[in-house]
Coordinates of C-alpha atoms in Angstrom, one line a residue:
Chain K
M1 CA -0.2 -0.1 -0.1
S2 CA 1.7 3.6 -1.2
K3 CA 1.8 5.9 1.4
E4 CA -0.5 7.9 0.5
L5 CA -3.4 5.6 0.1
Y6 CA -2.8 4.2 3.8
I7 CA -3.4 7.9 5.1
F8 CA -6.5 8.7 3.0
L9 CA -7.9 5.3 4.2
A10 CA -6.4 6.1 7.8
I11 CA -8.3 9.3 7.8
L12 CA -11.9 8.2 6.0
I13 CA -12.2 5.1 9.3
M14 CA -11.3 7.7 11.5
A15 CA -14.1 9.6 10.0
I16 CA -16.5 7.1 9.8
V17 CA -16.0 6.0 13.7
T18 CA -15.8 9.3 14.9
Y19 CA -19.0 10.0 13.0
I20 CA -21.1 6.7 14.0
P21 CA -21.3 7.0 17.9
R22 CA -22.3 10.9 17.5
A23 CA -25.2 10.8 14.7
I24 CA -26.0 7.3 14.8
P25 CA -27.7 7.4 18.4
I26 CA -29.6 10.9 18.3
S27 CA -30.5 10.2 14.9
F28 CA -32.6 6.6 15.9
M29 CA -33.0 5.9 19.5
K30 CA -36.4 6.8 20.4
H31 CA -36.0 5.6 24.1
E32 CA -33.7 5.8 26.6
I33 CA -31.1 3.0 27.8
K34 CA -32.4 1.6 31.0
N35 CA -29.0 -1.0 31.6
K36 CA -27.4 0.5 34.6
Y37 CA -24.0 -1.7 33.7
V38 CA -24.0 -0.4 29.9
K39 CA -24.9 2.6 31.4
S40 CA -21.7 2.8 33.6
F41 CA -19.5 1.6 31.1
L42 CA -20.3 4.7 29.4
F43 CA -20.2 7.1 31.8
Y44 CA -16.8 5.8 32.9
V45 CA -15.1 4.5 29.6
P46 CA -14.9 9.1 28.3
Y47 CA -12.0 9.2 32.1
A48 CA -10.1 6.0 31.2
V49 CA -9.2 6.2 27.4
I50 CA -7.9 9.9 27.9
A51 CA -6.1 9.0 31.4
A52 CA -4.7 6.6 29.0
L53 CA -4.0 9.0 26.5
I54 CA -1.9 11.0 28.7
F55 CA 0.2 8.7 30.7
P56 CA 2.9 7.6 30.3
S57 CA 3.3 9.8 26.6
I58 CA 3.4 13.0 28.2
L59 CA 6.3 12.4 30.0
Y60 CA 7.9 12.3 26.9
V61 CA 7.1 15.2 25.1
T62 CA 11.0 16.4 25.5
D63 CA 13.5 15.1 25.8
N64 CA 14.1 15.2 29.4
M65 CA 11.2 13.6 32.0
I66 CA 12.4 15.7 34.9
I67 CA 11.2 18.3 32.4
A68 CA 8.2 17.3 31.6
S69 CA 7.0 15.9 35.2
I70 CA 7.1 19.1 35.7
G71 CA 5.0 20.4 33.5
A72 CA 2.6 17.6 34.6
F73 CA 2.4 18.5 37.9
I74 CA 1.5 22.3 37.0
A75 CA -1.5 21.1 34.7
L76 CA -2.3 18.8 37.6
V77 CA -2.6 21.5 40.2
L78 CA -4.0 24.4 38.1
S79 CA -7.0 21.2 37.2
F80 CA -7.5 20.7 40.6
F81 CA -8.1 24.7 41.4
R82 CA -10.8 23.8 38.6
Q83 CA -8.4 26.7 36.4
K84 CA -9.8 27.0 32.6
L85 CA -8.6 24.8 29.4
I86 CA -6.7 27.8 27.9
V87 CA -4.8 28.4 31.6
V88 CA -3.8 25.5 32.2
A89 CA -2.6 24.7 28.9
L90 CA -0.6 28.5 28.1
V91 CA 0.8 27.6 31.7
S92 CA 2.2 24.2 31.1
V93 CA 3.6 25.5 27.9
V94 CA 5.6 28.5 29.6
S95 CA 7.0 26.5 32.3
V96 CA 8.2 24.0 30.1
Y97 CA 9.7 26.4 27.8
G98 CA 11.2 28.0 31.1
L99 CA 12.6 24.8 32.2
L100 CA 13.9 23.4 29.0
W101 CA 16.1 27.0 28.9
L102 CA 16.9 27.1 32.4
F103 CA 18.5 23.3 32.3
Q104 CA 20.7 24.6 29.5
L105 CA 22.0 27.3 30.8
L106 CA 22.8 25.0 34.0
G107 CA 24.3 22.9 31.4
W108 CA 21.9 20.0 32.8
Chain W
M1 CA -14.4 29.3 21.5
L2 CA -11.1 30.7 22.0
G3 CA -11.0 27.2 24.1
Y4 CA -11.2 25.8 20.4
I5 CA -8.4 27.7 18.3
A6 CA -6.1 27.1 21.8
V7 CA -6.7 22.7 21.1
S8 CA -6.8 22.3 17.7
F9 CA -3.6 25.1 17.1
S10 CA -1.7 22.1 19.5
F11 CA -3.3 19.7 17.4
G12 CA -2.0 21.3 14.3
V13 CA 1.3 22.1 15.9
M14 CA 1.6 17.7 17.1
A15 CA 0.5 16.7 14.1
V16 CA 2.8 18.5 12.0
G17 CA 5.9 18.9 14.1
E18 CA 6.0 15.8 15.6
C19 CA 4.4 13.5 14.0
G20 CA 5.1 14.4 10.4
I21 CA 1.9 14.8 8.8
T22 CA 1.9 17.3 6.6
P23 CA -0.5 20.5 7.5
L24 CA -2.8 20.4 4.4
V25 CA -3.6 16.6 5.9
S26 CA -3.6 17.8 9.6
I27 CA -6.8 20.4 8.2
I28 CA -8.7 17.5 6.5
I29 CA -8.3 15.9 9.8
S30 CA -10.1 18.7 11.2
L31 CA -12.4 19.3 8.8
T32 CA -13.6 16.2 9.0
N33 CA -13.3 14.5 12.3
L34 CA -14.1 18.0 14.4
T35 CA -12.6 16.0 17.5
S36 CA -9.7 16.8 20.2
S37 CA -8.6 12.9 21.5
G38 CA -9.8 10.8 18.7
Q39 CA -7.5 12.9 16.0
Q40 CA -5.0 13.2 18.1
A41 CA -4.1 9.5 19.3
G42 CA -5.1 9.0 15.0
V43 CA -2.1 11.1 13.9
K44 CA 0.1 9.2 16.6
M45 CA -0.8 6.1 15.4
I46 CA -0.4 7.2 11.9
S47 CA 3.3 8.5 12.5
E48 CA 3.8 5.4 13.5
A49 CA 2.6 3.4 10.5
A50 CA 0.2 1.4 12.7
S51 CA -2.8 -1.3 10.9
L52 CA -5.9 0.8 10.0
L53 CA -7.9 -2.3 12.4
E54 CA -6.0 -0.8 15.4
I55 CA -6.8 3.0 14.4
G56 CA -10.1 2.2 13.8
L57 CA -10.6 0.6 16.8
T58 CA -8.7 3.2 18.6
V59 CA -10.2 5.7 17.7
L60 CA -14.0 4.0 18.0
L61 CA -13.4 3.4 21.5
I62 CA -12.2 6.9 22.1
N63 CA -15.0 8.0 20.6
L64 CA -17.6 6.3 22.5
R65 CA -18.8 8.8 24.6
Y66 CA -19.8 10.8 22.1
S67 CA -22.4 8.0 21.8
L68 CA -23.8 8.6 25.7
M69 CA -23.9 12.6 24.7
S70 CA -26.1 11.7 21.8
L71 CA -28.2 9.2 22.9
S72 CA -29.4 11.7 25.9
L73 CA -29.4 14.5 23.0
S74 CA -32.0 12.1 21.5
Q75 CA -34.0 13.0 24.7
K76 CA -33.7 16.7 24.4
I77 CA -34.8 16.9 20.6
D78 CA -37.5 18.0 19.0
Q79 CA -39.5 14.7 18.9
D80 CA -40.7 15.9 14.7
T81 CA -36.9 16.8 13.6
P82 CA -36.7 14.5 10.6
T83 CA -34.1 11.9 10.8
G84 CA -32.1 13.4 7.5
L85 CA -30.9 16.8 9.6
R86 CA -30.3 14.8 12.7
L87 CA -28.0 12.8 10.7
L88 CA -26.6 16.5 9.7
F89 CA -26.2 17.9 13.3
G90 CA -25.3 14.5 14.4
F91 CA -21.6 15.4 13.2
G92 CA -21.0 18.7 15.2
I93 CA -21.8 16.7 18.6
S94 CA -18.8 17.5 20.5
D95 CA -18.1 18.0 24.0
E96 CA -18.4 21.7 24.6
V97 CA -21.5 21.5 21.9
Y98 CA -23.1 18.8 23.9
A99 CA -23.0 20.7 27.6
V100 CA -24.1 23.7 25.8
A101 CA -27.5 22.0 24.3
V102 CA -28.2 19.5 26.8
T103 CA -28.1 22.6 29.4
E104 CA -30.9 23.9 27.7
R105 CA -34.2 25.1 29.2
E106 CA -36.6 23.9 26.6
K107 CA -36.9 21.3 23.7
I108 CA -34.5 21.6 21.5
N109 CA -34.7 21.8 17.1
A110 CA -32.4 21.1 14.3
K111 CA -31.5 24.8 13.7
Y112 CA -30.6 25.4 17.1
M113 CA -28.1 22.9 16.6
F114 CA -26.8 24.0 13.4
G115 CA -26.3 27.8 15.1
L116 CA -24.3 25.9 18.5
I117 CA -22.3 24.4 15.7
L118 CA -21.0 26.4 12.9
L119 CA -18.8 28.9 15.2
P120 CA -16.7 25.9 17.0
F121 CA -16.8 24.2 13.6
L122 CA -14.8 27.0 11.9
G123 CA -13.0 27.6 15.1
W124 CA -11.6 24.4 15.0
V125 CA -10.5 23.5 12.0
F126 CA -9.1 27.4 11.6
G127 CA -6.6 26.5 15.1
T128 CA -5.5 23.3 12.7
A129 CA -4.4 25.3 9.7
L130 CA -2.7 28.2 11.8
G131 CA -0.8 25.3 14.4
A132 CA 0.1 23.2 11.0
Y133 CA 1.6 26.5 9.4
A134 CA 2.8 27.8 12.5
S135 CA 5.1 24.7 13.3
K136 CA 6.4 24.7 9.8
V137 CA 7.7 29.0 10.7
I138 CA 9.0 28.4 14.1
T139 CA 12.4 27.2 14.1
D140 CA 13.0 26.8 17.6
D141 CA 13.4 23.5 19.2
K142 CA 12.5 24.0 22.3
L143 CA 9.2 26.0 22.2
L144 CA 7.9 23.7 19.9
S145 CA 9.1 20.9 22.7
A146 CA 7.1 23.0 25.0
L147 CA 4.2 23.4 22.7
G148 CA 3.8 19.2 23.1
I149 CA 2.9 19.3 26.5
A150 CA -0.4 22.0 25.8
L151 CA -2.7 19.3 24.3
Y152 CA -1.8 17.1 27.2
A153 CA -2.7 19.7 29.7
M154 CA -5.9 20.2 28.3
F155 CA -6.7 17.0 28.7
I156 CA -5.9 16.6 32.5
A157 CA -7.8 19.5 32.3
I158 CA -10.9 17.8 31.0
I159 CA -11.0 15.0 33.5
I160 CA -9.0 16.1 37.1
P161 CA -12.3 18.7 37.9
D162 CA -14.6 15.5 37.9
A163 CA -12.0 13.1 39.4
R164 CA -11.6 15.9 42.2
R165 CA -15.9 15.3 42.4
S166 CA -15.8 11.8 42.4
I167 CA -14.0 9.2 43.6
K168 CA -15.5 6.6 41.4
I169 CA -14.4 8.4 38.8
T170 CA -10.9 9.1 40.4
F171 CA -10.6 5.2 40.8
V172 CA -11.2 4.7 37.2
I173 CA -8.4 6.9 36.4
L174 CA -5.8 5.8 38.6
V175 CA -6.6 1.7 36.9
S176 CA -6.5 3.2 33.9
I177 CA -2.8 4.2 34.4
S178 CA -1.6 1.9 36.0
I179 CA -2.6 -0.4 33.5
S180 CA -1.3 1.9 30.4
C181 CA 2.3 2.4 32.2
F182 CA 2.4 -1.4 33.0
L183 CA 2.0 -1.9 29.0
Y184 CA 4.7 1.0 28.2
Y185 CA 7.5 -0.6 30.3
V186 CA 6.9 -4.6 30.8
P187 CA 9.4 -6.0 28.4
Y188 CA 7.8 -8.4 25.7
V189 CA 4.4 -6.6 26.4
N190 CA 5.0 -3.2 25.4
T191 CA 6.2 -4.0 22.1
I192 CA 2.0 -4.4 21.4
G193 CA 0.9 -0.9 19.2
L194 CA -0.3 1.9 21.2
G195 CA -3.8 1.9 20.3
F196 CA -4.2 -1.3 21.7
K197 CA -3.1 -0.2 24.7
I198 CA -5.2 2.4 25.0
I199 CA -7.8 0.3 24.3
I200 CA -6.6 -2.6 26.9
S201 CA -6.5 0.1 29.8
T202 CA -9.8 1.8 29.0
V203 CA -12.0 -1.7 28.6
I204 CA -10.0 -3.5 31.9
S205 CA -10.3 -0.2 34.2
S206 CA -13.8 0.9 33.0
L207 CA -15.3 -2.6 33.1
L208 CA -13.5 -2.6 36.8
A209 CA -15.1 0.4 37.7
T210 CA -18.6 -1.0 36.6
F211 CA -18.9 -3.5 37.8
L212 CA -17.5 -2.3 41.6
F213 CA -19.3 0.9 41.2
P214 CA -22.7 0.7 38.4
I215 CA -24.3 4.1 38.5
S216 CA -27.6 5.1 37.1
D217 CA -27.6 8.8 38.4
D218 CA -24.4 10.0 37.8
I219 CA -25.3 11.0 34.3
E220 CA -27.3 13.7 35.4
D221 CA -24.4 15.1 37.1
I222 CA -23.0 15.5 33.9
D223 CA -25.4 17.6 33.4
E224 CA -24.8 19.2 36.7
K225 CA -21.6 20.3 35.6
G226 CA -21.6 21.6 31.9
K227 CA -24.3 24.0 33.7
E228 CA -21.5 25.0 36.0
D229 CA -18.6 25.0 33.3
I230 CA -21.0 27.6 31.4
E231 CA -21.8 29.8 34.2
N232 CA -18.0 29.9 34.7
E233 CA -17.8 31.2 31.1

């Protein structure tokens, strides 16, 4: 398979599996899901997915794992105190950027 | 709106700068997908040349949450809304669109949904383009590296406030992270693809939480939370 075809198919598949869960229930479901286990599973999945997406990948966003860990910790603390998404993101980016310079200047 | 541009900007930077995808492709992904976590995982897997099956399964699992939102909105939408229109605006049900729509006091209709979706959609595509081309222009390696943490920081900001509210959510997050780290670091096990690592972590931790702490009313809590967030804006 050529690289172009691979990317094209990957995007097509991504679009389809993104569209189906969004559009099908609202288009065809006329009553509510009653089963509490199905409801519970659907309730927990987003948190589990996002958690697995973050860790441990976040530790490898820079070559220096210590800096990445500090960045992750700052994001955790800010989120705990319910700061806005954009604030959490900006402060983390600026901190990591500052630390990268600091570590270089210190020769670590 | 600003939030959408910020998230899609960091997606653009990540897709082009980190995963080596062309700006045009990253824009096409945003046009056709309109979702942050699914796209992020998708481009990472594309850059690792993962199998199409793995990409499809992972992105489907990541987007499973939308079926819950879509289902919840199906109770909210005007009963007379034609299926054709529902199939159209269903494309635009994102986390933020859902939070706003579900907290409307009255029944909502198709016109309302299209109005709600338009700006986020434009912001999403515009932000992606901005980020994609910015990562071509920015030559500062440190800045590009630092921008890489933005999307993860936002993911943290999405789940932590809920985790603070509910011990059950904290539980599922911690179990998922533990399994994810296990699959990442333990020899032999860590040879499986990123997508399968995410799928395994998610399914095991969610099933465990479902059987230990089945919930029936927490879904109403999401609505409450959405309301709070809007009031905070």
